Amino acid sequence: MTTSERDVRALRTPWPFTGRTDELELVRRSVTAGRGGIVVTGPAGCGKTRLVTEAVRGTDCARAAGTPATRDIPFAAFAHLLPGTVTLHRAVQLLSGVRLLLVDDAHLLDDASAALVHQLAVHGRTRLLVVAAEGVPVPGAVSRLWSGELLPRLSLPPLSRDETADLLTAAEGVAPDPLTARRLHRLSRGDLRLLRELFTAVRERGLLAAVPETGRWAWRGPVPVTAAVRERTAHVLDRVRPEERETLERLAFAEPLP
């Protein structure tokens, strides 16, 4: 695998954190001493992980995360925190001494890891910060965290158009014009990863132009479909309804259609 210089820069310099001041304060209060924690849910790409990362910055926090490839391996998400073979009871004992535990992508947890998170919430000794995507299947033990009122739940909405414009302004140092802000907000549909890929592609292809006498920048012209943009939008084209698939195939060969 090769990594371009741009990719390295992008990894080392995340965009500024903006637009979630109230949510950030809520999460921080939820993981202070005497609190049990909180569950943060929301659509894919809306900034859940970035929010909780900012919330625990500078704290002594253990981390675990679910992955698609390990959903059938017991306690896979906690492999780095537990010995090779443990029972659920022993795993709870070992992790009860952890003061703060961040569990990312909890919708991808294996059943044993999900049960462990639930039992830690029941015991109440470990403050939990759990992140899960909405609109996808979630292990029952995870959904019981909020449905069983063990932990409060924060449902994180996508950034609004104005908040998206603020983020683009912070990233570029210059505000976009209203039309460009609306366009990028509509195309990204609240997915901040896609927003960044789109913006990066537009900038690198020289499609940004200064708007005279306004101090703003604008993007006009076609959408640059780079490999990264195509990867981020693949789920949009993964249709299951036959009529949608037929429409896409017809458009591919005979656009435009009424």
Coordinates of C-alpha atoms in Angstrom, one line a residue:
M1 CA 0.0 0.0 0.0
T2 CA 1.3 3.5 -0.8
T3 CA 0.5 6.6 1.1
S4 CA 0.7 10.0 -0.6
E5 CA 2.1 13.1 1.1
R6 CA -1.4 14.5 1.1
D7 CA -2.8 11.5 2.9
V8 CA -0.1 11.8 5.6
R9 CA -0.9 15.5 6.1
A10 CA -4.6 14.7 6.3
L11 CA -4.0 12.1 9.0
R12 CA -1.8 14.4 11.1
T13 CA -4.0 17.5 10.9
P14 CA -7.6 16.8 11.7
W15 CA -10.1 19.5 11.0
P16 CA -10.9 21.8 13.9
F17 CA -13.6 20.7 16.2
T18 CA -16.7 23.0 15.8
G19 CA -20.4 23.0 16.1
R20 CA -20.9 20.7 19.1
T21 CA -20.3 22.9 22.1
D22 CA -23.4 21.9 24.0
E23 CA -23.0 18.2 23.2
L24 CA -19.3 18.3 24.2
E25 CA -20.2 19.7 27.6
L26 CA -23.0 17.2 28.1
V27 CA -20.6 14.3 27.4
R28 CA -17.9 15.7 29.7
R29 CA -20.4 16.1 32.6
S30 CA -21.7 12.5 32.0
V31 CA -18.2 10.9 32.6
T32 CA -17.2 13.0 35.6
A33 CA -16.9 11.4 39.0
G34 CA -20.2 10.1 40.4
R35 CA -21.8 9.6 36.9
G36 CA -22.2 6.3 35.2
G37 CA -21.5 7.6 31.7
I38 CA -23.5 8.0 28.5
V39 CA -24.3 6.4 25.1
V40 CA -23.8 8.5 22.0
T41 CA -25.6 7.4 18.9
G42 CA -26.1 9.0 15.4
P43 CA -25.8 8.4 11.7
A44 CA -22.6 7.1 10.2
G45 CA -20.0 9.9 9.8
C46 CA -21.8 12.5 11.9
G47 CA -18.9 13.0 14.2
K48 CA -19.6 10.7 17.1
T49 CA -16.1 9.4 17.5
R50 CA -14.6 12.9 17.2
L51 CA -17.0 14.2 19.9
V52 CA -16.2 11.6 22.5
T53 CA -12.4 11.8 21.6
E54 CA -12.6 15.5 22.4
A55 CA -14.6 14.8 25.6
V56 CA -11.9 12.5 27.0
R57 CA -8.9 14.3 25.8
G58 CA -6.4 14.6 28.6
T59 CA -8.0 11.9 30.8
D60 CA -6.9 8.5 31.8
C61 CA -9.2 6.5 29.5
A62 CA -9.2 2.9 28.4
R63 CA -10.5 2.2 24.9
A64 CA -12.1 -0.6 23.0
A65 CA -13.8 -0.9 19.7
G66 CA -16.0 -3.3 17.7
T67 CA -15.0 -4.3 14.2
P68 CA -16.9 -6.2 11.5
A69 CA -14.2 -8.9 11.2
T70 CA -14.3 -9.9 14.9
R71 CA -18.0 -10.1 15.6
D72 CA -17.8 -13.9 16.0
I73 CA -14.8 -13.8 18.3
P74 CA -15.6 -13.7 22.1
F75 CA -14.3 -10.6 23.8
A76 CA -12.4 -9.5 20.7
A77 CA -13.0 -5.8 21.4
F78 CA -11.3 -6.2 24.8
A79 CA -8.4 -8.5 23.7
H80 CA -5.8 -5.9 24.6
L81 CA -7.3 -5.5 28.1
L82 CA -8.0 -9.1 29.1
P83 CA -6.0 -12.3 29.3
G84 CA -6.3 -14.9 26.7
T85 CA -9.2 -16.9 28.1
V86 CA -11.7 -15.5 30.5
T87 CA -15.3 -16.0 31.6
L88 CA -17.8 -13.1 31.6
H89 CA -17.6 -13.0 35.4
R90 CA -13.9 -12.8 35.4
A91 CA -13.8 -10.1 32.6
V92 CA -16.2 -7.9 34.7
Q93 CA -13.9 -8.3 37.7
L94 CA -10.8 -7.4 35.7
L95 CA -12.3 -4.3 34.2
S96 CA -14.3 -3.0 37.2
G97 CA -11.1 -1.2 38.3
V98 CA -11.0 0.9 35.1
R99 CA -12.2 4.4 35.9
L100 CA -13.3 5.4 32.4
L101 CA -13.9 3.1 29.4
L102 CA -14.6 4.4 25.9
V103 CA -16.3 1.8 23.6
D104 CA -16.4 2.9 20.0
D105 CA -18.5 1.2 17.2
A106 CA -20.5 -0.7 19.8
H107 CA -22.9 -1.8 17.1
L108 CA -20.1 -4.0 15.9
L109 CA -19.3 -5.7 19.2
D110 CA -19.3 -9.5 19.5
D111 CA -21.9 -10.9 21.8
A112 CA -19.5 -11.5 24.7
S113 CA -18.1 -8.0 24.5
A114 CA -21.6 -6.5 24.4
A115 CA -22.6 -8.5 27.4
L116 CA -19.4 -7.3 29.2
V117 CA -20.3 -3.7 28.5
H118 CA -23.8 -4.2 29.8
Q119 CA -22.6 -5.9 33.0
L120 CA -20.1 -3.1 33.6
A121 CA -23.0 -0.7 33.4
V122 CA -25.0 -2.8 35.8
H123 CA -22.2 -2.9 38.3
G124 CA -21.7 0.8 38.0
R125 CA -18.0 0.9 39.1
T126 CA -16.7 1.9 35.6
R127 CA -17.8 5.1 33.9
L128 CA -18.8 4.2 30.3
L129 CA -18.7 6.2 27.1
V130 CA -20.3 4.1 24.5
V131 CA -20.6 5.0 20.8
A132 CA -23.0 3.3 18.4
A133 CA -24.4 4.0 14.9
E134 CA -28.0 4.5 14.2
G135 CA -30.0 2.7 11.5
V136 CA -28.0 -0.5 11.8
P137 CA -28.5 -3.7 13.9
V138 CA -27.2 -3.3 17.4
P139 CA -26.5 -6.1 19.9
G140 CA -29.4 -6.4 22.4
A141 CA -27.0 -6.0 25.3
V142 CA -25.9 -2.6 23.9
S143 CA -29.4 -1.3 23.1
R144 CA -30.4 -2.3 26.6
L145 CA -28.0 0.3 28.0
W146 CA -30.5 3.1 27.1
S147 CA -33.7 1.2 26.7
G148 CA -33.2 -0.3 30.2
E149 CA -32.2 3.1 31.5
L150 CA -28.8 2.1 32.6
L151 CA -27.2 5.0 30.8
P152 CA -28.6 8.2 29.3
R153 CA -28.5 8.4 25.5
L154 CA -27.4 11.3 23.3
S155 CA -28.7 11.0 19.8
L156 CA -26.3 13.2 17.7
P157 CA -27.9 14.8 14.7
P158 CA -25.8 15.7 11.6
L159 CA -24.4 19.2 11.5
S160 CA -26.7 21.8 10.2
R161 CA -26.0 23.8 7.1
D162 CA -24.8 26.8 9.1
E163 CA -22.6 24.5 11.3
T164 CA -21.2 22.9 8.2
A165 CA -20.3 26.4 6.8
D166 CA -18.6 27.2 10.2
L167 CA -16.6 24.0 9.9
L168 CA -15.5 24.7 6.3
T169 CA -14.5 28.3 7.4
A170 CA -12.4 26.9 10.3
A171 CA -10.8 24.3 7.9
E172 CA -9.9 26.8 5.1
G173 CA -9.5 30.0 7.1
V174 CA -11.9 31.7 4.7
A175 CA -15.7 31.4 4.6
P176 CA -17.4 29.7 1.7
D177 CA -20.2 31.6 -0.2
P178 CA -23.7 30.5 0.7
L179 CA -24.3 28.5 -2.5
T180 CA -21.1 26.5 -1.9
A181 CA -21.9 25.8 1.7
R182 CA -25.4 24.6 0.7
R183 CA -24.0 22.4 -2.0
L184 CA -21.4 20.7 0.1
H185 CA -23.9 20.2 3.0
R186 CA -26.4 18.7 0.6
L187 CA -23.9 16.4 -1.0
S188 CA -22.3 15.1 2.2
R189 CA -25.7 14.5 3.9
G190 CA -24.2 15.0 7.3
D191 CA -21.3 12.6 6.7
L192 CA -18.3 14.7 7.8
R193 CA -15.8 12.2 6.3
L194 CA -17.5 12.6 2.9
L195 CA -17.5 16.3 3.4
R196 CA -13.8 16.4 3.9
E197 CA -13.1 14.1 0.9
L198 CA -15.3 16.3 -1.3
F199 CA -13.7 19.5 -0.1
T200 CA -10.2 18.0 -0.5
A201 CA -10.9 16.9 -4.0
V202 CA -12.4 20.3 -5.0
R203 CA -9.4 22.1 -3.6
E204 CA -6.8 19.8 -5.1
R205 CA -8.4 20.0 -8.5
G206 CA -8.2 23.8 -8.4
L207 CA -12.0 24.3 -8.4
L208 CA -12.0 26.8 -5.6
A209 CA -12.3 30.5 -6.6
A210 CA -12.3 33.7 -4.7
V211 CA -15.5 35.6 -4.8
P212 CA -14.6 39.3 -5.7
E213 CA -15.2 41.9 -3.0
T214 CA -16.6 39.4 -0.5
G215 CA -13.5 37.7 1.0
R216 CA -15.2 34.3 0.5
W217 CA -14.4 31.3 -1.7
A218 CA -16.8 29.4 -4.1
W219 CA -17.0 26.1 -5.8
R220 CA -18.7 25.8 -9.2
G221 CA -18.6 23.0 -11.8
P222 CA -18.9 19.2 -11.6
V223 CA -18.5 17.0 -8.5
P224 CA -15.0 15.5 -8.5
V225 CA -15.4 11.8 -8.2
T226 CA -12.1 10.6 -6.7
A227 CA -11.4 7.1 -5.4
A228 CA -12.0 8.4 -1.8
V229 CA -15.3 10.1 -2.7
R230 CA -16.4 6.9 -4.6
E231 CA -15.6 4.8 -1.5
R232 CA -17.5 7.1 0.8
T233 CA -20.6 7.1 -1.5
A234 CA -20.6 3.4 -2.2
H235 CA -23.4 2.8 0.3
V236 CA -25.7 5.2 -1.5
L237 CA -25.5 3.1 -4.6
D238 CA -25.9 -0.2 -2.8
R239 CA -29.7 -0.3 -3.4
V240 CA -31.8 -3.3 -2.6
R241 CA -35.1 -2.3 -4.2
P242 CA -35.2 -3.6 -7.9
E243 CA -36.9 -0.4 -9.2
E244 CA -34.0 1.7 -7.9
R245 CA -31.4 -0.6 -9.3
E246 CA -33.2 -0.5 -12.7
T247 CA -33.4 3.3 -12.7
L248 CA -29.6 3.5 -11.9
E249 CA -28.8 1.1 -14.7
R250 CA -30.9 3.0 -17.2
L251 CA -29.3 6.3 -16.3
A252 CA -25.9 4.7 -16.6
F253 CA -26.6 3.9 -20.3
A254 CA -29.1 6.5 -21.4
E255 CA -29.0 9.6 -19.3
P256 CA -30.7 12.0 -18.9
L257 CA -34.2 10.6 -18.3
P258 CA -37.3 12.6 -17.2

